[in-house]
């Protein structure tokens, strides 16, 4: 049996990198999580005019002394496009936040440091203002041209992940770069359930279970998990445990998707057909590993299928990646996050490929297994100490879907052999992989 780290190395080695870039508009939902395929340089200055940072008065003298000055102009943040007349020494102009300052402006005094002295007869415009500020510095309260982003400067480099939260979209928008954003195409993921006992929960009529049947929980769960990580997921239905049918279904699937996830059919029973089908002549896959020293997820199988060129488009495809995950839902979820996501991230050009880890304190004792265990936990900050604490989701049997419910972390429990102990105690510190927000 393969150690988890060796399995991860094999995935990193055999998963193809990103393919040809595609261009997307800024409005595309697919942009989030996409990776820039080229460097982007700013086509203009931000701001592209000298702008006031505050509501106040533009002044033309750096050494302006406190006193009463005539207000000769007003400038609002608007798009009138005409430059104000030159501000001369001893004159001031009313400006609002973000508005262009008149040429000749040396600094802006904020309104809090002024007093209105007089207005025009009709009371609509200011005539004189008392400037109270002392020691006015040149450039004070002015955003100089290009001071936020300089024209020609590198704003996004190739390899940057466009995240939903880190402002890349805002930067592109601020430069007016709304079309033709060159990113690596994200892999399309197919999700296929297998098993004669598995009853569809997505398509077709709802029906109650016959003796020995189970509802398909893996497919709805994985389709949604894949989508929540920003990838396109294709529902491939359920394949029966019949090798010819499975083979045809997989063959068809590989022409539609870049990465195929199957669940079930990888245990040691006679109907566990995934491995033989994937390496059969019809599919021609290579198994890089088929048993991992972990709990849950031991039978996880990683396969690549070489590119196929049948001379006609319908049956030709580029190299594919297949993860045959165990049938039990908790195993499928754990192995998806541990193994499939890094592969997907590599295919999308994302780095790092693995999910982040945090150090957590156990809030209860947990016994260790001879295999490394990925225990589903909820990680949260202790309000008193500020430390991250991991709370088990309860029974960890791999068939128990409830063990994933509410989990945002996979606590890495070492193998009892490696740790040379049979349990971890409350208060012990371990790593957890974050599979969801804290
Ligand atoms: P298998 O590897 O096919 O023997 O499946 C292992 C266990 O997972 C069996 O108890 C299956 O009934 C269960 N299982 C397989 N596929 C699914 C599924 N799509 N949803 C829920 N449980 C499943
Ligand atoms: Mg089965």
Tab-separated table of C-alpha atoms in Angstrom, residues 8-320:
chain	number	residue	atom	x	y	z
A	8	UNK	CA	0.273	12.844	-4.141
A	9	UNK	CA	3.688	12.849	-5.831
A	10	UNK	CA	2.409	10.452	-8.500
A	11	UNK	CA	-0.600	12.696	-9.107
A	12	UNK	CA	1.643	15.756	-9.448
A	13	UNK	CA	3.891	13.834	-11.839
A	14	UNK	CA	1.269	12.302	-14.117
A	15	UNK	CA	-1.458	14.945	-14.261
A	16	UNK	CA	-1.096	17.110	-17.364
A	17	UNK	CA	-0.562	20.843	-16.866
A	18	UNK	CA	-2.868	23.510	-18.270
A	19	UNK	CA	-3.636	23.411	-21.987
A	20	UNK	CA	-4.265	26.193	-24.459
A	21	UNK	CA	-5.359	29.537	-22.974
A	22	UNK	CA	-8.848	30.852	-23.615
A	23	UNK	CA	-10.100	34.428	-23.511
A	24	UNK	CA	-12.979	35.383	-21.222
A	25	UNK	CA	-14.816	38.637	-20.606
A	26	UNK	CA	-14.631	40.193	-17.147
A	27	UNK	CA	-18.310	39.346	-16.667
A	28	UNK	CA	-17.746	35.581	-17.039
A	29	UNK	CA	-18.536	33.515	-13.965
A	30	UNK	CA	-15.733	31.176	-15.045
A	31	UNK	CA	-13.128	33.857	-14.391
A	32	UNK	CA	-13.111	33.241	-10.645
A	33	UNK	CA	-10.515	30.570	-9.953
A	34	UNK	CA	-9.041	30.899	-13.437
A	35	UNK	CA	-5.325	31.471	-13.792
A	36	UNK	CA	-3.805	34.276	-15.858
A	37	UNK	CA	-2.074	32.844	-18.919
A	38	UNK	CA	-0.135	36.063	-19.618
A	39	UNK	CA	1.284	39.108	-17.879
A	40	UNK	CA	-0.987	42.142	-17.891
A	41	UNK	CA	0.475	45.651	-18.036
A	42	UNK	CA	-1.539	48.730	-17.262
A	43	UNK	CA	-2.712	50.498	-20.444
A	44	UNK	CA	-3.202	53.773	-18.560
A	45	UNK	CA	-2.497	55.709	-15.402
A	46	UNK	CA	-4.777	55.357	-12.380
A	47	UNK	CA	-5.867	58.007	-11.648
A	48	UNK	CA	-5.454	59.558	-15.062
A	49	UNK	CA	-6.055	63.053	-13.725
A	50	UNK	CA	-4.863	64.777	-10.532
A	51	UNK	CA	-7.685	64.028	-8.106
A	52	UNK	CA	-8.615	65.314	-4.693
A	53	UNK	CA	-8.593	62.762	-1.872
A	54	UNK	CA	-10.965	64.836	0.282
A	55	UNK	CA	-13.799	67.351	0.137
A	56	UNK	CA	-12.132	70.724	0.573
A	57	UNK	CA	-10.330	73.592	-1.133
A	58	UNK	CA	-7.592	73.450	-3.735
A	59	UNK	CA	-4.873	75.970	-3.039
A	60	UNK	CA	-2.123	77.227	-5.338
A	61	UNK	CA	0.511	78.024	-2.706
A	62	UNK	CA	2.478	75.491	-0.652
A	63	UNK	CA	3.295	78.162	1.916
A	64	UNK	CA	-0.281	79.490	2.124
A	65	UNK	CA	-0.867	81.170	5.461
A	66	UNK	CA	-4.138	80.898	7.383
A	67	UNK	CA	-6.520	83.612	6.246
A	68	UNK	CA	-9.529	84.472	4.097
A	69	UNK	CA	-9.273	83.625	0.370
A	70	UNK	CA	-11.588	84.014	-2.661
A	71	UNK	CA	-13.227	80.872	-4.039
A	72	UNK	CA	-12.793	81.144	-7.835
A	73	UNK	CA	-14.077	77.754	-9.036
A	74	UNK	CA	-15.916	74.575	-8.066
A	75	UNK	CA	-14.904	71.067	-9.214
A	76	UNK	CA	-17.104	68.011	-8.650
A	77	UNK	CA	-16.289	64.372	-9.396
A	78	UNK	CA	-18.092	64.212	-12.731
A	79	UNK	CA	-17.349	63.601	-16.345
A	80	UNK	CA	-17.494	67.107	-17.814
A	81	UNK	CA	-14.068	66.576	-19.253
A	82	UNK	CA	-13.112	70.254	-19.442
A	83	UNK	CA	-10.150	71.404	-17.418
A	84	UNK	CA	-10.818	74.187	-14.945
A	85	UNK	CA	-9.000	77.511	-15.496
A	86	UNK	CA	-5.575	77.887	-13.919
A	87	UNK	CA	-5.656	78.484	-10.170
A	88	UNK	CA	-3.486	81.458	-9.378
A	89	UNK	CA	-1.547	82.303	-6.236
A	90	UNK	CA	-3.879	83.496	-3.482
A	91	UNK	CA	-6.949	81.860	-5.053
A	92	UNK	CA	-8.736	78.731	-3.859
A	93	UNK	CA	-11.269	76.353	-5.494
A	94	UNK	CA	-13.911	74.146	-3.945
A	95	UNK	CA	-13.280	70.439	-4.792
A	96	UNK	CA	-15.110	67.257	-3.871
A	97	UNK	CA	-13.580	63.824	-3.173
A	98	UNK	CA	-12.329	62.245	-6.395
A	99	UNK	CA	-12.800	65.443	-8.428
A	100	UNK	CA	-10.050	66.769	-10.697
A	101	UNK	CA	-8.146	69.631	-9.086
A	102	UNK	CA	-7.701	72.753	-11.242
A	103	UNK	CA	-4.324	73.152	-12.933
A	104	UNK	CA	-1.973	75.086	-10.707
A	105	UNK	CA	-3.227	73.313	-7.570
A	106	UNK	CA	-0.456	72.574	-5.110
A	107	UNK	CA	-2.473	70.979	-2.305
A	108	UNK	CA	-6.021	70.482	-1.039
A	109	UNK	CA	-7.097	71.646	2.411
A	110	UNK	CA	-9.840	69.504	3.839
A	111	UNK	CA	-13.152	71.150	4.567
A	112	UNK	CA	-12.793	70.418	8.289
A	113	UNK	CA	-9.877	72.833	8.390
A	114	UNK	CA	-11.850	75.733	6.860
A	115	UNK	CA	-14.742	78.068	7.667
A	116	UNK	CA	-17.189	79.564	5.193
A	117	UNK	CA	-17.034	83.377	5.343
A	118	UNK	CA	-19.417	84.585	2.637
A	119	UNK	CA	-21.581	83.389	-0.255
A	120	UNK	CA	-22.927	85.037	-3.423
A	121	UNK	CA	-26.083	87.163	-3.029
A	122	UNK	CA	-28.411	84.292	-4.003
A	123	UNK	CA	-26.597	82.059	-1.509
A	124	UNK	CA	-25.867	79.320	-4.049
A	125	UNK	CA	-22.098	79.716	-4.320
A	126	UNK	CA	-19.262	80.242	-1.894
A	127	UNK	CA	-17.350	83.491	-2.283
A	128	UNK	CA	-14.814	83.559	0.521
A	129	UNK	CA	-13.462	80.870	2.803
A	130	UNK	CA	-11.262	81.092	5.878
A	131	UNK	CA	-8.390	78.616	5.597
A	132	UNK	CA	-7.406	77.535	9.110
A	133	UNK	CA	-4.778	74.928	8.144
A	134	UNK	CA	-1.135	75.647	8.853
A	135	UNK	CA	1.956	74.102	7.234
A	136	UNK	CA	0.282	73.005	4.017
A	137	UNK	CA	2.541	70.523	2.217
A	138	UNK	CA	2.849	70.208	-1.560
A	139	UNK	CA	0.740	67.291	-2.896
A	140	UNK	CA	-1.191	67.044	0.358
A	141	UNK	CA	-4.583	65.353	-0.244
A	142	UNK	CA	-3.881	64.955	-3.964
A	143	UNK	CA	-3.760	61.634	-5.810
A	144	UNK	CA	-1.144	62.388	-8.418
A	145	UNK	CA	-1.501	60.946	-11.948
A	146	UNK	CA	-0.454	57.277	-11.925
A	147	UNK	CA	0.097	57.225	-8.170
A	148	UNK	CA	-2.205	54.191	-7.723
A	149	UNK	CA	-1.181	52.347	-10.911
A	150	UNK	CA	1.450	53.590	-13.361
A	151	UNK	CA	0.817	53.205	-17.074
A	152	UNK	CA	2.940	50.301	-18.354
A	153	UNK	CA	3.454	48.716	-14.942
A	154	UNK	CA	2.861	44.980	-14.372
A	155	UNK	CA	-0.487	44.560	-12.643
A	156	UNK	CA	-1.188	40.805	-12.918
A	157	UNK	CA	1.476	38.263	-13.713
A	158	UNK	CA	1.035	34.976	-15.505
A	159	UNK	CA	0.104	32.294	-12.973
A	160	UNK	CA	-1.971	34.622	-10.777
A	161	UNK	CA	-5.214	33.012	-9.654
A	162	UNK	CA	-8.185	35.309	-10.162
A	163	UNK	CA	-9.884	34.891	-6.832
A	164	UNK	CA	-13.324	36.024	-5.881
A	165	UNK	CA	-12.038	38.008	-2.958
A	166	UNK	CA	-8.522	39.275	-3.609
A	167	UNK	CA	-9.301	42.163	-5.909
A	168	UNK	CA	-7.952	40.932	-9.255
A	169	UNK	CA	-11.332	41.591	-10.870
A	170	UNK	CA	-11.359	45.080	-9.389
A	171	UNK	CA	-7.868	45.832	-10.719
A	172	UNK	CA	-8.793	44.661	-14.236
A	173	UNK	CA	-12.008	46.693	-14.126
A	174	UNK	CA	-10.204	49.828	-12.874
A	175	UNK	CA	-8.038	49.672	-15.994
A	176	UNK	CA	-11.001	49.151	-18.290
A	177	UNK	CA	-9.758	45.652	-19.186
A	178	UNK	CA	-13.156	44.064	-19.583
A	179	UNK	CA	-12.667	41.810	-22.620
A	180	UNK	CA	-10.250	39.149	-23.816
A	181	UNK	CA	-8.753	38.229	-20.474
A	182	UNK	CA	-6.366	35.419	-21.297
A	183	UNK	CA	-6.593	32.559	-18.804
A	184	UNK	CA	-5.938	28.823	-18.863
A	185	UNK	CA	-9.018	26.804	-19.659
A	186	UNK	CA	-10.305	25.047	-16.566
A	187	UNK	CA	-10.732	21.287	-16.761
A	188	UNK	CA	-14.246	19.947	-17.191
A	189	UNK	CA	-15.043	17.254	-14.653
A	190	UNK	CA	-17.363	14.291	-15.169
A	191	UNK	CA	-18.963	12.535	-12.210
A	192	UNK	CA	-20.158	8.952	-12.629
A	193	UNK	CA	-21.665	6.695	-9.997
A	194	UNK	CA	-21.456	2.936	-10.379
A	195	UNK	CA	-23.325	0.053	-8.799
A	196	UNK	CA	-26.373	-2.132	-9.381
A	197	UNK	CA	-27.733	-1.179	-5.956
A	198	UNK	CA	-27.471	2.573	-6.509
A	199	UNK	CA	-30.760	4.424	-7.106
A	200	UNK	CA	-30.734	7.743	-8.952
A	201	UNK	CA	-31.472	10.866	-6.946
A	202	UNK	CA	-30.981	13.492	-9.649
A	203	UNK	CA	-32.836	12.429	-12.759
A	204	UNK	CA	-35.956	10.456	-13.402
A	205	UNK	CA	-38.751	9.555	-11.067
A	206	UNK	CA	-38.394	9.540	-7.311
A	207	UNK	CA	-38.932	6.070	-5.963
A	208	UNK	CA	-38.649	4.250	-2.682
A	209	UNK	CA	-35.861	1.755	-2.157
A	210	UNK	CA	-36.214	-1.988	-2.750
A	211	UNK	CA	-34.467	-4.306	-0.346
A	212	UNK	CA	-30.673	-3.981	-0.782
A	213	UNK	CA	-30.773	-0.675	-2.634
A	214	UNK	CA	-29.273	2.671	-1.593
A	215	UNK	CA	-29.779	6.197	-2.841
A	216	UNK	CA	-26.958	7.763	-4.821
A	217	UNK	CA	-25.437	10.289	-2.461
A	218	UNK	CA	-21.990	10.508	-4.058
A	219	UNK	CA	-22.981	11.994	-7.382
A	220	UNK	CA	-25.067	14.943	-6.114
A	221	UNK	CA	-22.470	15.622	-3.438
A	222	UNK	CA	-19.444	15.492	-5.736
A	223	UNK	CA	-21.089	17.437	-8.562
A	224	UNK	CA	-21.790	20.234	-6.119
A	225	UNK	CA	-18.359	20.023	-4.484
A	226	UNK	CA	-16.658	20.252	-7.884
A	227	UNK	CA	-18.780	23.294	-8.769
A	228	UNK	CA	-18.174	24.959	-5.450
A	229	UNK	CA	-14.443	24.814	-6.169
A	230	UNK	CA	-15.093	26.721	-9.400
A	231	UNK	CA	-14.946	23.896	-11.938
A	232	UNK	CA	-17.527	22.847	-14.481
A	233	UNK	CA	-19.098	19.497	-13.601
A	234	UNK	CA	-20.918	17.140	-15.958
A	235	UNK	CA	-23.427	14.650	-14.593
A	236	UNK	CA	-22.678	11.267	-16.167
A	237	UNK	CA	-25.373	9.319	-14.361
A	238	UNK	CA	-25.042	5.827	-12.924
A	239	UNK	CA	-23.373	2.861	-14.638
A	240	UNK	CA	-24.462	-0.696	-13.836
A	241	UNK	CA	-21.912	-3.291	-12.736
A	242	UNK	CA	-21.681	-4.795	-16.202
A	243	UNK	CA	-18.246	-4.518	-17.762
A	244	UNK	CA	-19.395	-3.856	-21.322
A	245	UNK	CA	-21.771	-1.099	-20.166
A	246	UNK	CA	-19.169	0.448	-17.891
A	247	UNK	CA	-16.608	0.417	-20.659
A	248	UNK	CA	-18.922	2.151	-23.143
A	249	UNK	CA	-19.984	4.740	-20.535
A	250	UNK	CA	-16.389	5.568	-19.621
A	251	UNK	CA	-15.308	5.689	-23.223
A	252	UNK	CA	-18.079	8.158	-24.032
A	253	UNK	CA	-17.333	10.173	-20.894
A	254	UNK	CA	-13.697	10.623	-21.856
A	255	UNK	CA	-14.651	12.428	-25.039
A	256	UNK	CA	-16.684	14.940	-22.980
A	257	UNK	CA	-14.529	15.678	-19.955
A	258	UNK	CA	-10.902	16.320	-19.008
A	259	UNK	CA	-11.060	14.559	-15.682
A	260	UNK	CA	-13.420	11.742	-14.763
A	261	UNK	CA	-14.439	10.879	-11.226
A	262	UNK	CA	-16.130	7.541	-10.647
A	263	UNK	CA	-17.299	6.207	-7.313
A	264	UNK	CA	-17.741	2.578	-6.313
A	265	UNK	CA	-16.454	-0.570	-7.907
A	266	UNK	CA	-12.916	-0.371	-6.596
A	267	UNK	CA	-13.177	-2.690	-3.591
A	268	UNK	CA	-12.088	-6.337	-3.807
A	269	UNK	CA	-15.421	-7.945	-4.808
A	270	UNK	CA	-16.129	-9.702	-8.080
A	271	UNK	CA	-18.320	-6.830	-9.273
A	272	UNK	CA	-15.587	-4.277	-8.665
A	273	UNK	CA	-14.958	-3.631	-12.302
A	274	UNK	CA	-13.345	-0.224	-12.413
A	275	UNK	CA	-9.685	-1.212	-12.422
A	276	UNK	CA	-9.975	-3.957	-15.080
A	277	UNK	CA	-12.200	-1.751	-17.235
A	278	UNK	CA	-9.874	1.252	-17.091
A	279	UNK	CA	-6.840	-0.813	-18.163
A	280	UNK	CA	-8.781	-2.810	-20.771
A	281	UNK	CA	-7.808	-2.486	-24.417
A	282	UNK	CA	-10.906	-0.412	-25.104
A	283	UNK	CA	-9.857	2.327	-22.666
A	284	UNK	CA	-6.097	1.769	-22.467
A	285	UNK	CA	-5.518	3.529	-19.145
A	286	UNK	CA	-2.472	3.220	-16.895
A	287	UNK	CA	-3.013	2.716	-13.162
A	288	UNK	CA	-0.480	4.798	-11.215
A	289	UNK	CA	-1.818	3.608	-7.892
A	290	UNK	CA	-4.791	1.577	-6.708
A	291	UNK	CA	-4.345	1.221	-2.961
A	292	UNK	CA	-3.344	3.919	-0.519
A	293	UNK	CA	-2.409	3.526	3.150
A	294	UNK	CA	-5.134	5.759	4.492
A	295	UNK	CA	-8.462	5.724	6.250
A	296	UNK	CA	-10.917	6.232	4.701
A	297	UNK	CA	-10.113	5.857	1.002
A	298	UNK	CA	-7.849	2.804	0.785
A	299	UNK	CA	-8.966	1.652	-2.708
A	300	UNK	CA	-8.568	5.100	-4.351
A	301	UNK	CA	-7.306	4.548	-7.868
A	302	UNK	CA	-5.502	7.051	-10.075
A	303	UNK	CA	-5.373	6.453	-13.805
A	304	UNK	CA	-4.302	8.411	-16.858
A	305	UNK	CA	-5.579	7.588	-20.304
A	306	UNK	CA	-3.305	8.572	-23.194
A	307	UNK	CA	-4.490	10.908	-25.922
A	308	UNK	CA	-6.381	9.147	-28.658
A	309	UNK	CA	-6.440	10.172	-32.296
A	310	UNK	CA	-8.992	8.210	-34.275
A	311	UNK	CA	-8.650	10.462	-37.257
A	312	UNK	CA	-12.131	11.787	-36.660
A	313	UNK	CA	-13.086	14.394	-34.096
A	314	UNK	CA	-15.826	12.454	-32.363
A	315	UNK	CA	-13.577	9.755	-30.945
A	316	UNK	CA	-10.336	11.689	-30.555
A	317	UNK	CA	-9.284	13.207	-27.269
A	318	UNK	CA	-6.311	14.634	-25.371
A	319	UNK	CA	-4.772	12.866	-22.387
A	320	UNK	CA	-7.356	12.259	-19.620
